[in-house]
Amino acid sequence: MDVSDQVGVTGRCYCGARRFSTEGLPSAVAYCHCADCRRVTGAPVAAFAAFPESAVRFAPDDGRSVGVTPGVRRSFCPDCGSPLTGRYDYLPGMIYVPLGLIDQAGWLPPTLHAHAGQCLPWLRIDDGLERVDSSARGRLGG
Ligand SMILES: [Zn+2]
Ligand SMILES: [Zn+2]
């Protein structure tokens, strides 16, 4: 194991009752403009970081799991309601954590916009990043 294997990130929910740390940096960081992510986060656009499920440790756990959209499980802190994770059947073995929970978010710039076709019409982000209308599963898997 070299030094880069030991680098990870840390984070917590709004109230701090749920914390996590990772082994390694995210395999991808992306914006998501889908309507589900808007509702989950309450923000006009979501951003999340992708990790292999085995690389993320939650303390004491990853909250309460909620399934609304078929094939998608999301979890939330039962105390404050912060979204903690998303898991997608079509991206097995991966876990998606809202970027805003991560203490080191300032060092983890997104590299693409997923579901760009659902972007709110008044939202302008002129960052030159790749925009895909799909979930970008090929880019966001493990
Ligand atoms: Zn909380
Ligand atoms: Zn989304």
PDB file of C-alpha atoms and ligand atoms in Angstrom:
ATOM      1  CA  MET A   1       0.000   0.000   0.000  1.00  0.00           C
ATOM      2  CA  ASP A   2       1.470   3.361  -0.954  1.00  0.00           C
ATOM      3  CA  VAL A   3       0.562   6.748   0.398  1.00  0.00           C
ATOM      4  CA  SER A   4      -2.136   7.416  -2.207  1.00  0.00           C
ATOM      5  CA  ASP A   5      -4.030   4.323  -1.036  1.00  0.00           C
ATOM      6  CA  GLN A   6      -4.390   5.864   2.398  1.00  0.00           C
ATOM      7  CA  VAL A   7      -5.843   9.170   1.228  1.00  0.00           C
ATOM      8  CA  GLY A   8      -9.537   9.492   1.810  1.00  0.00           C
ATOM      9  CA  VAL A   9     -12.206  12.018   2.619  1.00  0.00           C
ATOM     10  CA  THR A  10     -14.452  12.599   5.610  1.00  0.00           C
ATOM     11  CA  GLY A  11     -17.909  14.035   5.991  1.00  0.00           C
ATOM     12  CA  ARG A  12     -21.048  14.346   8.033  1.00  0.00           C
ATOM     13  CA  CYS A  13     -24.727  15.184   7.864  1.00  0.00           C
ATOM     14  CA  TYR A  14     -26.116  18.562   8.927  1.00  0.00           C
ATOM     15  CA  CYS A  15     -26.620  17.601  12.595  1.00  0.00           C
ATOM     16  CA  GLY A  16     -23.463  15.490  12.845  1.00  0.00           C
ATOM     17  CA  ALA A  17     -25.212  12.338  14.076  1.00  0.00           C
ATOM     18  CA  ARG A  18     -24.027  10.473  10.952  1.00  0.00           C
ATOM     19  CA  ARG A  19     -20.372  10.615   9.897  1.00  0.00           C
ATOM     20  CA  PHE A  20     -18.347   8.818   7.297  1.00  0.00           C
ATOM     21  CA  SER A  21     -14.855   8.362   6.023  1.00  0.00           C
ATOM     22  CA  THR A  22     -13.531   6.789   2.865  1.00  0.00           C
ATOM     23  CA  GLU A  23     -10.533   4.843   1.728  1.00  0.00           C
ATOM     24  CA  GLY A  24      -9.429   6.615  -1.401  1.00  0.00           C
ATOM     25  CA  LEU A  25     -10.749   9.544  -3.347  1.00  0.00           C
ATOM     26  CA  PRO A  26     -14.015   9.402  -5.309  1.00  0.00           C
ATOM     27  CA  SER A  27     -13.905   7.607  -8.643  1.00  0.00           C
ATOM     28  CA  ALA A  28     -16.077  10.371 -10.097  1.00  0.00           C
ATOM     29  CA  VAL A  29     -17.617  13.683  -9.054  1.00  0.00           C
ATOM     30  CA  ALA A  30     -20.571  14.984 -11.026  1.00  0.00           C
ATOM     31  CA  TYR A  31     -23.515  17.318 -11.038  1.00  0.00           C
ATOM     32  CA  CYS A  32     -26.916  15.702 -11.470  1.00  0.00           C
ATOM     33  CA  HIS A  33     -29.796  17.729 -12.865  1.00  0.00           C
ATOM     34  CA  CYS A  34     -32.475  15.029 -12.541  1.00  0.00           C
ATOM     35  CA  ALA A  35     -35.758  15.891 -10.821  1.00  0.00           C
ATOM     36  CA  ASP A  36     -35.220  13.184  -8.171  1.00  0.00           C
ATOM     37  CA  CYS A  37     -31.910  14.700  -7.063  1.00  0.00           C
ATOM     38  CA  ARG A  38     -33.540  18.136  -6.931  1.00  0.00           C
ATOM     39  CA  ARG A  39     -36.188  16.837  -4.536  1.00  0.00           C
ATOM     40  CA  VAL A  40     -33.737  14.827  -2.461  1.00  0.00           C
ATOM     41  CA  THR A  41     -31.412  17.785  -1.948  1.00  0.00           C
ATOM     42  CA  GLY A  42     -33.856  20.682  -2.237  1.00  0.00           C
ATOM     43  CA  ALA A  43     -31.302  22.430  -4.429  1.00  0.00           C
ATOM     44  CA  PRO A  44     -31.640  23.448  -8.099  1.00  0.00           C
ATOM     45  CA  VAL A  45     -28.835  21.061  -8.973  1.00  0.00           C
ATOM     46  CA  ALA A  46     -27.242  18.243  -6.992  1.00  0.00           C
ATOM     47  CA  ALA A  47     -23.609  17.210  -6.994  1.00  0.00           C
ATOM     48  CA  PHE A  48     -22.305  13.899  -5.712  1.00  0.00           C
ATOM     49  CA  ALA A  49     -19.167  11.844  -5.361  1.00  0.00           C
ATOM     50  CA  ALA A  50     -18.966   8.173  -6.363  1.00  0.00           C
ATOM     51  CA  PHE A  51     -17.141   5.550  -4.311  1.00  0.00           C
ATOM     52  CA  PRO A  52     -16.960   1.767  -4.287  1.00  0.00           C
ATOM     53  CA  GLU A  53     -19.354   0.698  -1.531  1.00  0.00           C
ATOM     54  CA  SER A  54     -16.550  -1.133   0.273  1.00  0.00           C
ATOM     55  CA  ALA A  55     -14.522   2.094   0.523  1.00  0.00           C
ATOM     56  CA  VAL A  56     -17.031   4.054   2.620  1.00  0.00           C
ATOM     57  CA  ARG A  57     -17.512   3.590   6.375  1.00  0.00           C
ATOM     58  CA  PHE A  58     -20.450   5.207   8.144  1.00  0.00           C
ATOM     59  CA  ALA A  59     -20.705   5.807  11.873  1.00  0.00           C
ATOM     60  CA  PRO A  60     -22.914   4.681  13.392  1.00  0.00           C
ATOM     61  CA  ASP A  61     -24.704   3.744  10.123  1.00  0.00           C
ATOM     62  CA  ASP A  62     -25.882   5.337   6.886  1.00  0.00           C
ATOM     63  CA  GLY A  63     -29.291   6.317   8.206  1.00  0.00           C
ATOM     64  CA  ARG A  64     -32.763   5.361   7.111  1.00  0.00           C
ATOM     65  CA  SER A  65     -33.172   3.811   3.674  1.00  0.00           C
ATOM     66  CA  VAL A  66     -35.986   5.036   1.430  1.00  0.00           C
ATOM     67  CA  GLY A  67     -36.954   3.580  -1.938  1.00  0.00           C
ATOM     68  CA  VAL A  68     -39.272   5.623  -4.148  1.00  0.00           C
ATOM     69  CA  THR A  69     -37.924   5.259  -7.682  1.00  0.00           C
ATOM     70  CA  PRO A  70     -37.611   1.589  -8.734  1.00  0.00           C
ATOM     71  CA  GLY A  71     -34.011   0.417  -8.653  1.00  0.00           C
ATOM     72  CA  VAL A  72     -32.873   3.307  -6.458  1.00  0.00           C
ATOM     73  CA  ARG A  73     -32.301   3.275  -2.690  1.00  0.00           C
ATOM     74  CA  ARG A  74     -31.477   6.503  -0.916  1.00  0.00           C
ATOM     75  CA  SER A  75     -30.699   6.994   2.741  1.00  0.00           C
ATOM     76  CA  PHE A  76     -31.176   9.960   5.029  1.00  0.00           C
ATOM     77  CA  CYS A  77     -30.091  10.949   8.509  1.00  0.00           C
ATOM     78  CA  PRO A  78     -33.157  10.159  10.643  1.00  0.00           C
ATOM     79  CA  ASP A  79     -32.319  13.040  12.992  1.00  0.00           C
ATOM     80  CA  CYS A  80     -31.817  15.960  10.594  1.00  0.00           C
ATOM     81  CA  GLY A  81     -33.009  14.619   7.231  1.00  0.00           C
ATOM     82  CA  SER A  82     -29.788  15.198   5.301  1.00  0.00           C
ATOM     83  CA  PRO A  83     -29.447  12.916   2.294  1.00  0.00           C
ATOM     84  CA  LEU A  84     -26.528  10.543   2.926  1.00  0.00           C
ATOM     85  CA  THR A  85     -26.358   8.008   0.125  1.00  0.00           C
ATOM     86  CA  GLY A  86     -27.779   6.891  -3.179  1.00  0.00           C
ATOM     87  CA  ARG A  87     -27.466   3.341  -4.506  1.00  0.00           C
ATOM     88  CA  TYR A  88     -28.553   2.369  -8.017  1.00  0.00           C
ATOM     89  CA  ASP A  89     -29.239  -1.153  -9.257  1.00  0.00           C
ATOM     90  CA  TYR A  90     -27.684  -0.223 -12.599  1.00  0.00           C
ATOM     91  CA  LEU A  91     -24.456   0.843 -10.883  1.00  0.00           C
ATOM     92  CA  PRO A  92     -23.810  -2.196  -8.663  1.00  0.00           C
ATOM     93  CA  GLY A  93     -21.246  -1.987  -5.912  1.00  0.00           C
ATOM     94  CA  MET A  94     -21.157   1.811  -5.980  1.00  0.00           C
ATOM     95  CA  ILE A  95     -22.388   4.377  -3.513  1.00  0.00           C
ATOM     96  CA  TYR A  96     -23.084   8.054  -4.250  1.00  0.00           C
ATOM     97  CA  VAL A  97     -22.619  10.642  -1.515  1.00  0.00           C
ATOM     98  CA  PRO A  98     -23.818  14.255  -1.813  1.00  0.00           C
ATOM     99  CA  LEU A  99     -20.735  16.374  -2.458  1.00  0.00           C
ATOM    100  CA  GLY A 100     -21.836  18.981   0.064  1.00  0.00           C
ATOM    101  CA  LEU A 101     -21.455  16.521   2.950  1.00  0.00           C
ATOM    102  CA  ILE A 102     -17.755  16.047   2.288  1.00  0.00           C
ATOM    103  CA  ASP A 103     -15.327  18.122   4.362  1.00  0.00           C
ATOM    104  CA  GLN A 104     -12.893  18.274   1.439  1.00  0.00           C
ATOM    105  CA  ALA A 105     -15.518  19.269  -1.174  1.00  0.00           C
ATOM    106  CA  GLY A 106     -13.460  22.310  -2.110  1.00  0.00           C
ATOM    107  CA  TRP A 107     -10.810  20.007  -3.530  1.00  0.00           C
ATOM    108  CA  LEU A 108     -13.207  17.799  -5.475  1.00  0.00           C
ATOM    109  CA  PRO A 109     -14.507  19.687  -8.512  1.00  0.00           C
ATOM    110  CA  PRO A 110     -17.210  17.966 -10.575  1.00  0.00           C
ATOM    111  CA  THR A 111     -16.127  16.800 -14.020  1.00  0.00           C
ATOM    112  CA  LEU A 112     -19.458  16.459 -15.799  1.00  0.00           C
ATOM    113  CA  HIS A 113     -23.175  17.244 -15.775  1.00  0.00           C
ATOM    114  CA  ALA A 114     -25.478  14.189 -15.733  1.00  0.00           C
ATOM    115  CA  HIS A 115     -29.112  14.392 -16.874  1.00  0.00           C
ATOM    116  CA  ALA A 116     -28.299  17.796 -18.361  1.00  0.00           C
ATOM    117  CA  GLY A 117     -31.546  17.666 -20.343  1.00  0.00           C
ATOM    118  CA  GLN A 118     -33.458  18.146 -17.069  1.00  0.00           C
ATOM    119  CA  CYS A 119     -31.491  21.237 -16.064  1.00  0.00           C
ATOM    120  CA  LEU A 120     -33.754  24.023 -14.837  1.00  0.00           C
ATOM    121  CA  PRO A 121     -34.153  26.499 -17.704  1.00  0.00           C
ATOM    122  CA  TRP A 122     -32.894  29.505 -15.713  1.00  0.00           C
ATOM    123  CA  LEU A 123     -29.813  27.828 -14.267  1.00  0.00           C
ATOM    124  CA  ARG A 124     -26.586  28.881 -15.973  1.00  0.00           C
ATOM    125  CA  ILE A 125     -23.349  27.088 -15.203  1.00  0.00           C
ATOM    126  CA  ASP A 126     -20.806  28.057 -17.847  1.00  0.00           C
ATOM    127  CA  ASP A 127     -18.007  25.744 -16.750  1.00  0.00           C
ATOM    128  CA  GLY A 128     -17.317  24.063 -20.078  1.00  0.00           C
ATOM    129  CA  LEU A 129     -17.771  20.591 -18.573  1.00  0.00           C
ATOM    130  CA  GLU A 130     -19.188  17.698 -20.545  1.00  0.00           C
ATOM    131  CA  ARG A 131     -22.992  17.500 -20.454  1.00  0.00           C
ATOM    132  CA  VAL A 132     -24.847  14.258 -20.942  1.00  0.00           C
ATOM    133  CA  ASP A 133     -28.606  13.753 -21.053  1.00  0.00           C
ATOM    134  CA  SER A 134     -28.355  10.285 -19.537  1.00  0.00           C
ATOM    135  CA  SER A 135     -27.257   9.118 -16.119  1.00  0.00           C
ATOM    136  CA  ALA A 136     -23.696   8.868 -17.492  1.00  0.00           C
ATOM    137  CA  ARG A 137     -23.505   5.389 -16.020  1.00  0.00           C
ATOM    138  CA  GLY A 138     -20.473   4.552 -18.111  1.00  0.00           C
ATOM    139  CA  ARG A 139     -18.575   7.378 -16.449  1.00  0.00           C
ATOM    140  CA  LEU A 140     -19.897   6.933 -12.923  1.00  0.00           C
ATOM    141  CA  GLY A 141     -19.467   3.230 -12.310  1.00  0.00           C
ATOM    142  CA  GLY A 142     -16.596   1.614 -10.491  1.00  0.00           C
TER     143      GLY A 142
HETATM  144 ZN    ZN B   1     -28.075  14.367  10.814  1.00  0.00          ZN
HETATM  145 ZN    ZN B   2     -29.972  12.662 -10.192  1.00  0.00          ZN
END
